[in-house]
mmCIF file of C-alpha atoms in Angstrom:
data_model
loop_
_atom_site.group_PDB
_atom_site.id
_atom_site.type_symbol
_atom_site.label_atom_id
_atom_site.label_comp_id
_atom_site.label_asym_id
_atom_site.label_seq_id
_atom_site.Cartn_x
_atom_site.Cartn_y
_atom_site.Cartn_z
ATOM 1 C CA UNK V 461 34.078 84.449 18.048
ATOM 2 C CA UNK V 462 37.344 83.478 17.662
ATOM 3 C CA UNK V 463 40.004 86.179 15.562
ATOM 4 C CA UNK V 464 40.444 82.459 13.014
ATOM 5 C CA UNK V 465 36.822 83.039 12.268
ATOM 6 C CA UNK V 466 36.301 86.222 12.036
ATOM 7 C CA UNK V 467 38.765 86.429 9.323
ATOM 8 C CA UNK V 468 37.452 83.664 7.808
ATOM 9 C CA UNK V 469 34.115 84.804 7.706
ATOM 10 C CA UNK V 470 35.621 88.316 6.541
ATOM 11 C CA UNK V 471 37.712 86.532 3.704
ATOM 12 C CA UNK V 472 34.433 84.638 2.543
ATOM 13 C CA UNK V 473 32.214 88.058 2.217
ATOM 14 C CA UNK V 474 35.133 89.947 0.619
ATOM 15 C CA UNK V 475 35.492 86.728 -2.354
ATOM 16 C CA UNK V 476 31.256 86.668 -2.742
ATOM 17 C CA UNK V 477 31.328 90.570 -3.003
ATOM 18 C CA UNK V 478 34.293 90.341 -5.937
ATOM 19 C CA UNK V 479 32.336 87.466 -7.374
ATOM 20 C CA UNK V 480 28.982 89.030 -7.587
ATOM 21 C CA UNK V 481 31.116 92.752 -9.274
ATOM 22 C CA UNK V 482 33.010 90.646 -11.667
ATOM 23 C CA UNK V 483 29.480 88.686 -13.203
ATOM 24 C CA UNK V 484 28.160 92.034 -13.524
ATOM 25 C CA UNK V 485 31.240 93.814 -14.937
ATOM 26 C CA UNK V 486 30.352 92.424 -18.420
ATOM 27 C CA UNK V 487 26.625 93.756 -18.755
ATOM 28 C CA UNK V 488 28.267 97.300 -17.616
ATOM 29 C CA UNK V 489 30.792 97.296 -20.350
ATOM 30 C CA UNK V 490 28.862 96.735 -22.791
ATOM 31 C CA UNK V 491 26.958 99.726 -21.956
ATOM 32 C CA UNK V 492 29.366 101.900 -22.315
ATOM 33 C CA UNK V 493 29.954 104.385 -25.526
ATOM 34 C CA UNK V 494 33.002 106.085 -26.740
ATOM 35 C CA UNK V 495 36.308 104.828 -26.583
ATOM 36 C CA UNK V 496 36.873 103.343 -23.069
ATOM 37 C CA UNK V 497 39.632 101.004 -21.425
ATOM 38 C CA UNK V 498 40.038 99.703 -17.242
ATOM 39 C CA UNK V 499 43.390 99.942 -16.721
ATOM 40 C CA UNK V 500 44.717 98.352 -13.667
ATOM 41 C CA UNK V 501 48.154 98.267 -12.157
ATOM 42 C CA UNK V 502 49.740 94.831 -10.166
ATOM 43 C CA UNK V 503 52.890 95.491 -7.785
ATOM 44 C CA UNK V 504 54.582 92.484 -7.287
ATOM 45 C CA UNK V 505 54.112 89.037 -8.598
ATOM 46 C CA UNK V 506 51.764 87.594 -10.004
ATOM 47 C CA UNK V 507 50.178 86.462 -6.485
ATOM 48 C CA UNK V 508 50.075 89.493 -5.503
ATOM 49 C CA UNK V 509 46.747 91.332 -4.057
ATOM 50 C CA UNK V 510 48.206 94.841 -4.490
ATOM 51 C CA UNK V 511 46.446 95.850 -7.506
ATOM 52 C CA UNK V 512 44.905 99.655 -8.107
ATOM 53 C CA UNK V 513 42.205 99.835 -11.129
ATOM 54 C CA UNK V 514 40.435 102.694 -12.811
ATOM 55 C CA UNK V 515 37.715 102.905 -15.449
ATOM 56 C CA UNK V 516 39.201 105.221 -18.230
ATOM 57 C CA UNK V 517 36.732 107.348 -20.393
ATOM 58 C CA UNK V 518 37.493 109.503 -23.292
ATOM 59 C CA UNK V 519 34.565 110.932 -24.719
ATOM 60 C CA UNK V 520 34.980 112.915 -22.028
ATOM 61 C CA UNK V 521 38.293 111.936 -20.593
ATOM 62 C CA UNK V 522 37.255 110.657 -16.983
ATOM 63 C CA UNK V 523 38.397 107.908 -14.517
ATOM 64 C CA UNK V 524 42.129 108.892 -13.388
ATOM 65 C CA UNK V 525 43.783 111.789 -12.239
ATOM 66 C CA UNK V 526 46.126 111.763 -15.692
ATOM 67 C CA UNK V 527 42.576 111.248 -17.497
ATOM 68 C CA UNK V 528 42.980 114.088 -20.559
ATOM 69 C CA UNK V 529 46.703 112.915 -21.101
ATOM 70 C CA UNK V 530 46.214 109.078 -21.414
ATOM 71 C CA UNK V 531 43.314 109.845 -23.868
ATOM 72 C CA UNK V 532 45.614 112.070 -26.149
ATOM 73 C CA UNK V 533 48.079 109.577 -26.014
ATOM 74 C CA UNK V 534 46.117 106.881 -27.030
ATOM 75 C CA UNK V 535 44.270 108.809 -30.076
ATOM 76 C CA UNK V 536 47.646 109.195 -31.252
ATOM 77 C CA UNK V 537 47.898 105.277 -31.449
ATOM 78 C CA UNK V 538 44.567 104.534 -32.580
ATOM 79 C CA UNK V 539 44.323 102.952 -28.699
ATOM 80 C CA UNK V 540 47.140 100.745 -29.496
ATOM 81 C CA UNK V 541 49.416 101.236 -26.110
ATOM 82 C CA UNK V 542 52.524 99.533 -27.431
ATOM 83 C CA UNK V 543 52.269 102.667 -30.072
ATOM 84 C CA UNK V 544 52.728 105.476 -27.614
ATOM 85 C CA UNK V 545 56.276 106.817 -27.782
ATOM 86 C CA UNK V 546 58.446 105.919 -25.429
ATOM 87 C CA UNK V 547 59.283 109.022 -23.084
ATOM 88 C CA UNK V 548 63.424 109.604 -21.770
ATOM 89 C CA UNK V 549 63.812 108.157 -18.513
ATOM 90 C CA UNK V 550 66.752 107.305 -16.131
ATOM 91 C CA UNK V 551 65.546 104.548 -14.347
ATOM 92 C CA UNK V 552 66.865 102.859 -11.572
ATOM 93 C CA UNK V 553 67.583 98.715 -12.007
ATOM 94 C CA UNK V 554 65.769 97.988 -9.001
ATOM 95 C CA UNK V 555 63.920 94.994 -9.662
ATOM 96 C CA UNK V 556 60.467 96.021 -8.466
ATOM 97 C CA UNK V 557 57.782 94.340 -11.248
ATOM 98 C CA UNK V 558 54.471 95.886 -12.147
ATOM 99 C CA UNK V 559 52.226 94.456 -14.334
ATOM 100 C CA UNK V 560 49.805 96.794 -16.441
ATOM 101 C CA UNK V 561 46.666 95.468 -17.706
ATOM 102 C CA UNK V 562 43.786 96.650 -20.270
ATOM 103 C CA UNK V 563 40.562 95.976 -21.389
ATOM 104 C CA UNK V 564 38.290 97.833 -23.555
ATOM 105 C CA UNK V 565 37.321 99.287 -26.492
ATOM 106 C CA UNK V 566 38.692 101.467 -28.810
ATOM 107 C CA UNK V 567 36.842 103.284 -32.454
ATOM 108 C CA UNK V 568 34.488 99.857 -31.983
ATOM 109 C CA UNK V 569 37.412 97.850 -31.825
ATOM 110 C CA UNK V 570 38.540 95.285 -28.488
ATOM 111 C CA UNK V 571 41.440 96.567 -26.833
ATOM 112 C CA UNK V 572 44.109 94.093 -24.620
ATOM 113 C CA UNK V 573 46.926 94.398 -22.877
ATOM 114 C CA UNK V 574 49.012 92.741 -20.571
ATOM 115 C CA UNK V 575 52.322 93.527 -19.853
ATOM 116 C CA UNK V 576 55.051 93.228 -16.995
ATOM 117 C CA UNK V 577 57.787 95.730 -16.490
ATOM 118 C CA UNK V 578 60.821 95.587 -14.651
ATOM 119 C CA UNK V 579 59.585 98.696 -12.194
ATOM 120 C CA UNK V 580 57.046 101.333 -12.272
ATOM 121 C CA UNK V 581 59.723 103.909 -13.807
ATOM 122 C CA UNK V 582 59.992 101.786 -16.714
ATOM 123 C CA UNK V 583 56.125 101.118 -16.839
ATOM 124 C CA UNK V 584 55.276 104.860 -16.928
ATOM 125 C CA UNK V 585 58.270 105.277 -19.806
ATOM 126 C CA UNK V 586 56.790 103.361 -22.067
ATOM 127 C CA UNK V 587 53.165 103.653 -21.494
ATOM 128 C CA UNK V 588 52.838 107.586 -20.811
ATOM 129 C CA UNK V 589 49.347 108.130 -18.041
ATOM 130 C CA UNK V 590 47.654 105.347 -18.759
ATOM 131 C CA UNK V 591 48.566 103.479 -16.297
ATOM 132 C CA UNK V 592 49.253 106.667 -14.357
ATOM 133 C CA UNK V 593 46.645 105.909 -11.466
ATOM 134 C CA UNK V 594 46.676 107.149 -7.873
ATOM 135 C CA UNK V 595 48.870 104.597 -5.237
#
């Protein structure tokens, strides 16, 4: 087998594994109880495949190493993440973009975001440990 084929045939089970998680990733979430969001976190642009992801729980907090401070953060908002305060930072102006995402559900209510910052720095400055996750 050739190494073209090989990492064809690699490419082709690792898109029908991500297609058969993402068509059951609905039925899951709606499962769930409490106030919950997946966070994930995209280096780069948008075509970029380096993206990390957790499943965030509150009721217990759960799902990231910065679990019990992303939940207190976001029952001060009400689960609105543009809400949490914006920490002091110095941060560099190296371009390097991240792009945070979330989807969820908050007191019953559908939780979104989508937002790209300049570099991780700023990320974390104005959205606490949510999007704190592990590299």
């Amino acid at each position: 087998m050739t190494h073209t084929t090989h990492t064809l045939r690699a490419g082709l089970l690792a898109a029908l594994a991500l297609l058969t998680v993402a068509s059951s990733a609905p039925a899951r979430a709606t499962a769930l109880q409490g106030d919950w969001l997946y966070v994930s976190v995209t280096r780069g642009d948008v075509r970029s495949s380096d993206t990390r992801g957790a499943l965030l729980l509150c009721d217990p907090p759960q799902g990231h190493d910065h679990a019990a401070q992303a939940c207190d953060e976001l029952r001060g908002t009400d689960g609105d993440i543009t809400r949490i305060p914006h920490r002091n930072a110095i941060c560099t102006e190296i371009h390097a973009p991240v792009r945070a995402t979330a989807q969820g559900r908050w007191n019953g209510r559908p939780v979104t975001y989508d937002q790209t910052f300049a570099n991780p720095c700023v990320m974390t400055a104005r959205t606490g440990a949510v999007f704190a996750l592990p590299n």
